[in-house]
Amino acid sequence: MTPRAIAITGASSGIGAALSRQLAAPGHRLALIGRDPDRLEQVAAACRSKGASCQIGCMDIRDAERLSAFVEAFDQQQPIDTFISNAGILDGRHADQVVENGETARRVLETNLLAAIDAVHLVLPKMQQRRHGEIVLVASLAALVPLPDAPAYSASKAGLMSYGLALRDAVAADGIKVVVACPGYVSTAMADIHLGLRPGEISADAAAALILRGLHRNKSLIGFPLVPFWLSRLSLLVPEFVRRQGMRGTRFHVGQQARRPPPVDES
Ligand SMILES: NC(=O)c1ccc[n+]([C@@H]2O[C@H](COP(=O)([O-])OP(=O)(O)OC[C@H]3O[C@@H](n4cnc5c(N)ncnc54)[C@H](OP(=O)(O)O)[C@@H]3O)[C@@H](O)[C@H]2O)c1
């Protein structure tokens, strides 16, 4: 297997942890970025047991200076082939609210959109110089379907999807591949705080496998599950009142974050 250097944000949990474990292989170097040192260490141990070498970057991705220093040092040891921007938070309307507050909206947009774009620009110039690299942006089906219970989350994911698709065309001639993943409901700590129906929920391992298959096939937009993905895309074409009617069963509120047990390797 050709050695690869891969950096993943949000690697300590859920989809990011599953991606890390599935990408772990002899000769591969993984940079695992997240905030929780214990869970990052557990994911690193699982990846090392598969023969990968791992470096942990314990930080808030909104701390641009720390993230830049970490990514720079990792890239110097071995140029980054694949960068996966996966870290994200879900917040929105809580049980006692009609709408999320402004502070929540700002935090969600800073984390899911602005920090993700900043992170892309840490690796992009190096990839352009080398005329080689892959960038994966993990958005959401919420990018296509605005959620009244999480307006900033929807906006952050729509912005990220739009940014990624635009960037893909801008840097294709530089030999860089950019793909955007739009998962539906995935069973992770994030899903645990989405208190409402979650139809078609799949496991984090299944979501990671679909994202990696889409990356391998160089699909610009990796949306899943297929039926919700296509319904979401088509919903943009119908009159607004029809779309709203269709959204009635999707209302939810955000609950308190509960700590999930350590990830188990199912791959
Ligand atoms: N689960 C779903 O149903 C679903 C659906 C569509 C899209 N997504 C997207 O998939 C991605 C992964 O979510 P998930 O479901 O796997 O959720 P998760 O289990 O809660 O994992 C989120 C990851 O992001 C990291 N993170 C969050 N804020 C961060 C920050 N400021 N700095 C550094 N790391 C940060 C977390 O790190 P720590 O835990 O270490 O703080 C964790 O590793 C997110 O972008 C999410 O929006 C999820």
PDB file of N, CA and C in Angstrom, residues 32 119 152 162 188 194 235 257:
ATOM      1  N   LEU A  32      -4.698  13.019  14.138  1.00  0.00           N
ATOM      2  CA  LEU A  32      -6.050  12.932  14.716  1.00  0.00           C
ATOM      3  C   LEU A  32      -6.308  14.189  15.545  1.00  0.00           C
ATOM      4  N   ALA A 119      -9.169  25.879   8.105  1.00  0.00           N
ATOM      5  CA  ALA A 119      -8.350  24.653   8.107  1.00  0.00           C
ATOM      6  C   ALA A 119      -8.001  24.232   6.680  1.00  0.00           C
ATOM      7  N   ALA A 152     -28.670  28.020  12.273  1.00  0.00           N
ATOM      8  CA  ALA A 152     -27.235  28.253  12.046  1.00  0.00           C
ATOM      9  C   ALA A 152     -26.551  26.970  11.590  1.00  0.00           C
ATOM     10  N   SER A 162     -21.455  24.590  -0.342  1.00  0.00           N
ATOM     11  CA  SER A 162     -21.273  25.520  -1.450  1.00  0.00           C
ATOM     12  C   SER A 162     -19.779  25.843  -1.617  1.00  0.00           C
ATOM     13  N   THR A 188     -24.359   8.801  16.364  1.00  0.00           N
ATOM     14  CA  THR A 188     -23.148   9.282  17.062  1.00  0.00           C
ATOM     15  C   THR A 188     -23.608  10.101  18.274  1.00  0.00           C
ATOM     16  N   HIS A 194     -30.062  15.180  19.229  1.00  0.00           N
ATOM     17  CA  HIS A 194     -31.125  15.566  18.296  1.00  0.00           C
ATOM     18  C   HIS A 194     -32.393  14.871  18.768  1.00  0.00           C
ATOM     19  N   SER A 235     -36.460  18.665  -3.058  1.00  0.00           N
ATOM     20  CA  SER A 235     -37.262  19.612  -2.269  1.00  0.00           C
ATOM     21  C   SER A 235     -36.912  21.064  -2.612  1.00  0.00           C
ATOM     22  N   GLN A 257     -25.665  17.367  25.815  1.00  0.00           N
ATOM     23  CA  GLN A 257     -24.689  16.417  25.281  1.00  0.00           C
ATOM     24  C   GLN A 257     -24.390  15.329  26.322  1.00  0.00           C
TER      25      GLN A 257
END
